Coordinates of C-alpha atoms and ligand atoms in Angstrom, one line a residue:
M272 CA -80.2 47.4 -16.9
K273 CA -79.7 51.1 -17.2
Q274 CA -81.8 51.7 -14.2
F275 CA -79.8 49.1 -12.3
K276 CA -76.6 50.8 -13.2
K277 CA -77.9 54.0 -12.0
V278 CA -79.0 52.6 -8.6
L279 CA -75.6 50.9 -8.3
A280 CA -73.8 54.1 -9.0
L281 CA -75.9 55.8 -6.3
V282 CA -75.2 53.1 -3.8
L283 CA -71.5 53.3 -4.6
A284 CA -71.5 57.1 -4.2
A285 CA -73.3 56.7 -0.9
V286 CA -70.8 54.1 0.3
L287 CA -67.9 56.3 -0.8
A288 CA -69.4 59.2 1.1
V289 CA -69.7 57.2 4.3
V290 CA -66.2 55.8 3.9
T291 CA -64.7 59.3 3.3
F292 CA -66.6 60.7 6.2
A293 CA -65.5 57.9 8.6
G294 CA -61.9 58.3 7.3
C295 CA -62.0 62.0 8.1
G296 CA -63.3 61.4 11.6
A297 CA -60.5 59.1 12.5
K298 CA -57.8 61.6 11.5
S299 CA -59.5 64.7 12.8
S300 CA -59.7 66.1 16.2
N301 CA -62.0 63.7 17.9
K302 CA -59.2 61.4 18.9
L303 CA -56.4 62.1 21.3
L304 CA -53.5 59.9 20.4
M305 CA -51.1 59.5 23.2
A306 CA -47.7 57.8 23.0
T307 CA -46.2 56.1 26.0
N308 CA -43.8 53.4 27.0
A309 CA -45.8 51.0 29.2
S310 CA -43.1 49.4 31.2
F311 CA -43.0 52.1 33.9
P312 CA -45.3 51.2 36.8
P313 CA -47.2 52.9 38.4
Y314 CA -47.3 55.6 35.7
E315 CA -47.9 53.1 32.8
F316 CA -48.0 49.4 32.7
K317 CA -50.0 46.6 31.0
G318 CA -52.7 45.3 33.3
D319 CA -54.0 41.8 33.4
S320 CA -56.2 42.4 30.4
G321 CA -53.3 43.8 28.4
E322 CA -54.8 47.3 28.6
I323 CA -52.4 50.1 29.5
E324 CA -53.1 51.3 33.0
G325 CA -51.6 53.7 35.5
I326 CA -51.3 57.2 36.6
D327 CA -50.6 58.7 33.2
A328 CA -53.3 56.6 31.5
E329 CA -55.9 57.8 34.0
I330 CA -54.9 61.5 34.0
A331 CA -54.8 61.3 30.1
A332 CA -58.3 59.9 30.2
A333 CA -59.5 62.7 32.4
I334 CA -58.0 65.2 30.1
A335 CA -59.5 63.6 27.0
A336 CA -62.9 63.6 28.7
K337 CA -62.6 67.4 29.3
L338 CA -61.6 67.9 25.7
G339 CA -64.5 65.8 24.4
K340 CA -62.0 63.5 22.7
E341 CA -61.5 59.8 22.6
L342 CA -58.2 58.7 24.1
E343 CA -56.1 56.1 22.4
I344 CA -52.8 55.0 23.9
V345 CA -49.9 53.7 21.8
D346 CA -47.1 51.7 23.5
T347 CA -43.7 52.5 21.9
E348 CA -40.1 52.8 22.8
F349 CA -39.4 55.6 25.2
G350 CA -36.8 57.1 22.9
S351 CA -39.2 57.4 19.9
I352 CA -42.0 59.3 21.8
I353 CA -40.5 62.8 21.3
G354 CA -39.8 62.3 17.6
G355 CA -43.2 60.8 17.0
V356 CA -44.9 63.8 18.7
Q357 CA -42.7 66.2 16.8
S358 CA -43.6 64.7 13.5
G359 CA -47.4 64.6 14.3
K360 CA -47.6 60.8 14.5
Y361 CA -48.9 61.2 18.0
D362 CA -50.9 64.1 19.5
M363 CA -49.0 64.0 22.8
G364 CA -46.4 62.0 24.8
M365 CA -47.1 61.1 28.4
A366 CA -44.7 58.7 29.9
G367 CA -43.5 59.9 33.3
M368 CA -41.4 62.1 31.0
T369 CA -39.0 64.5 32.7
V370 CA -38.9 68.1 31.4
N371 CA -35.4 69.1 30.4
E372 CA -33.7 71.7 28.3
E373 CA -32.6 69.3 25.5
R374 CA -36.2 67.9 25.1
K375 CA -37.6 71.5 25.1
Q376 CA -35.6 72.1 21.9
S377 CA -37.8 69.5 20.2
V378 CA -41.2 69.7 21.9
N379 CA -43.3 71.8 24.2
F380 CA -44.2 70.6 27.7
S381 CA -47.4 71.1 29.6
D382 CA -47.5 72.3 33.2
T383 CA -46.0 69.6 35.4
Y384 CA -48.3 67.0 37.1
A385 CA -45.9 65.0 39.2
I386 CA -42.4 64.9 40.7
G387 CA -39.9 62.2 40.1
V388 CA -36.6 61.4 41.8
Q389 CA -33.9 59.3 40.3
S390 CA -33.1 56.3 42.5
I391 CA -30.4 53.7 42.7
I392 CA -31.4 50.0 43.0
V393 CA -28.7 47.5 44.1
P394 CA -28.8 43.9 45.3
E395 CA -29.3 43.5 49.0
G396 CA -25.8 43.1 50.5
S397 CA -24.2 45.1 47.7
D398 CA -21.1 47.1 48.7
I399 CA -22.6 50.1 46.9
Q400 CA -23.9 52.4 49.6
T401 CA -23.9 55.8 48.1
A402 CA -24.0 57.4 44.6
D403 CA -20.2 57.8 44.9
D404 CA -19.7 54.1 45.2
L405 CA -21.1 53.7 41.7
E406 CA -17.7 54.8 40.3
G407 CA -16.3 52.0 38.2
K408 CA -19.4 49.8 38.5
Q409 CA -21.7 48.6 35.7
I410 CA -24.9 50.6 35.7
G411 CA -28.1 49.5 34.0
V412 CA -30.6 52.1 32.7
Q413 CA -33.6 52.4 30.4
Q414 CA -32.4 53.7 27.1
D415 CA -32.9 57.4 26.4
T416 CA -34.2 58.3 29.8
T417 CA -32.7 60.9 32.1
G418 CA -31.3 58.1 34.2
H419 CA -29.3 57.1 31.1
I420 CA -28.1 60.6 30.5
Y421 CA -27.0 61.2 34.2
A422 CA -25.3 57.9 34.5
E423 CA -23.2 58.5 31.3
D424 CA -22.4 62.0 32.4
D425 CA -21.4 61.0 35.9
Y426 CA -19.9 57.6 35.5
G427 CA -18.8 57.4 31.9
Q428 CA -20.4 55.7 28.9
E429 CA -18.3 52.6 29.3
N430 CA -19.8 51.9 32.7
V431 CA -23.4 52.2 31.5
T432 CA -25.6 49.6 29.8
P433 CA -28.8 50.8 28.3
Y434 CA -31.8 48.4 28.1
K435 CA -35.0 48.8 26.1
T436 CA -37.2 48.9 29.2
G437 CA -36.8 49.6 32.9
N438 CA -37.8 46.1 33.5
D439 CA -35.1 44.7 31.3
A440 CA -32.5 46.8 33.2
V441 CA -33.9 45.4 36.5
Q442 CA -33.8 41.8 35.2
A443 CA -30.1 42.4 34.2
L444 CA -29.5 43.5 37.8
V445 CA -31.3 40.4 39.2
S446 CA -29.1 38.1 37.0
G447 CA -25.9 40.0 38.0
K448 CA -25.1 41.5 34.6
V449 CA -25.0 45.0 36.1
D450 CA -24.2 46.2 39.6
A451 CA -26.9 48.8 39.9
V452 CA -29.8 50.4 38.1
I453 CA -30.6 54.1 38.0
I454 CA -34.3 54.7 37.4
D455 CA -37.2 56.9 38.7
N456 CA -38.2 56.3 42.3
E457 CA -41.8 55.1 41.9
P458 CA -40.9 52.5 39.2
A459 CA -38.0 51.5 41.3
K460 CA -40.4 50.8 44.2
S461 CA -42.7 48.8 41.9
Y462 CA -39.8 46.7 40.6
I463 CA -38.2 45.8 43.9
A464 CA -41.7 44.8 45.2
V465 CA -41.8 42.1 42.6
N466 CA -38.1 41.1 42.4
A467 CA -36.7 39.6 45.6
G468 CA -33.2 40.5 46.8
L469 CA -33.1 44.1 45.6
K470 CA -33.2 47.4 47.5
I471 CA -33.2 51.1 46.9
L472 CA -30.4 53.2 48.2
D473 CA -31.3 55.9 50.6
T474 CA -29.9 58.7 48.4
A475 CA -32.0 60.8 46.1
Y476 CA -29.9 61.1 42.9
A477 CA -31.8 63.8 41.1
E478 CA -35.2 65.5 41.4
E479 CA -37.3 66.0 38.3
E480 CA -40.7 67.2 37.0
Y481 CA -43.0 65.1 34.8
A482 CA -45.1 66.7 32.1
I483 CA -46.9 66.0 28.8
C484 CA -45.2 66.8 25.6
V485 CA -46.9 68.2 22.5
A486 CA -45.6 69.3 19.1
K487 CA -44.2 72.9 19.1
E488 CA -46.7 74.1 16.5
N489 CA -49.7 72.5 18.3
T490 CA -50.1 75.4 20.8
E491 CA -53.9 75.0 20.7
L492 CA -53.7 71.5 22.1
L493 CA -51.1 72.5 24.7
D494 CA -53.4 75.3 26.0
Q495 CA -56.3 72.9 26.1
I496 CA -54.2 70.3 28.1
N497 CA -53.0 73.0 30.5
T498 CA -56.5 74.2 31.1
A499 CA -57.8 70.7 31.7
L500 CA -54.8 69.9 34.0
A501 CA -55.4 73.0 36.1
E502 CA -59.0 72.0 36.6
L503 CA -58.1 68.4 37.4
K504 CA -55.5 69.6 39.9
A505 CA -57.9 72.1 41.5
D506 CA -60.7 69.6 42.0
G507 CA -58.4 66.9 43.4
T508 CA -58.7 64.5 40.5
V509 CA -54.9 64.4 39.9
D510 CA -54.1 63.9 43.6
N511 CA -56.7 61.2 43.8
I512 CA -55.3 59.3 40.8
I513 CA -51.8 59.6 42.1
A514 CA -52.9 58.5 45.6
K515 CA -54.6 55.4 44.1
Y516 CA -51.3 54.1 42.7
I517 CA -48.9 55.6 45.3
P518 CA -50.3 55.1 48.8
A519 CA -49.0 57.8 51.1
Ligands
LIG137 N1 -38.4 60.3 33.8 C1 -37.5 59.6 33.0 C2 -37.3 60.4 31.7 O1 -38.1 61.2 31.4 C3 -37.9 58.2 32.6 C4 -39.2 58.1 32.0 C5 -39.4 56.7 31.4 N2 -40.8 56.5 31.1 C6 -41.3 55.4 30.6 N3 -42.6 55.4 30.4 N4 -40.6 54.3 30.3 O2 -36.4 60.2 31.0

């Protein structure tokens, strides 16, 4: 019996050691945990299998490979990405995220990897023809995006309805709850391709740069990301990934 107890104790100790080790591995540097908001094609969207696909997912995978890390992507609300990165819940945020001064107060941004332009979507036959015609109209936006910020600044909060996702804003446009949607150009193109009766106005509303955000104190990861990005830009990987989703 004594012997048995001893063996049991040894086995337990071994099990504990393995568990502790595995637990350590999960938390430590071998994973690259990325937060995104996967309702933003072609940058991030859920594919048929439910997996998150798109330009950001592929660039992130290429970065993770260079860093020797395993990429894990978490889908969350766009507005909670920066806070989550800041608090260390996520290693990085990548979500077609525009670099701006306000966000720079909270997080650091990598070098940029893509350009975005804010577009205006309206129903075909709408009397809205230019950005000026939006005055006094109801505008749908994705909550906490730059489109949201610009729309409120330019047309007044009372004329802006924020939705949880870009797709929700577009569905509100389809059903006539809003008169226009302000959103980034490539998602705008993806949305009008699958929703009949909508068009994009021929006016570029604002030009922006997309980058990856990292916690301020995590300068080591930021440097690693920038080094990887530079290599992936130089060898054509970034261009190839973008061209795969955005045919010229
Ligand atoms: N570029 C805009 C911004 O940074 C919109 C990004 C929305 N991204 C998303 N994955 N839903 O505010």
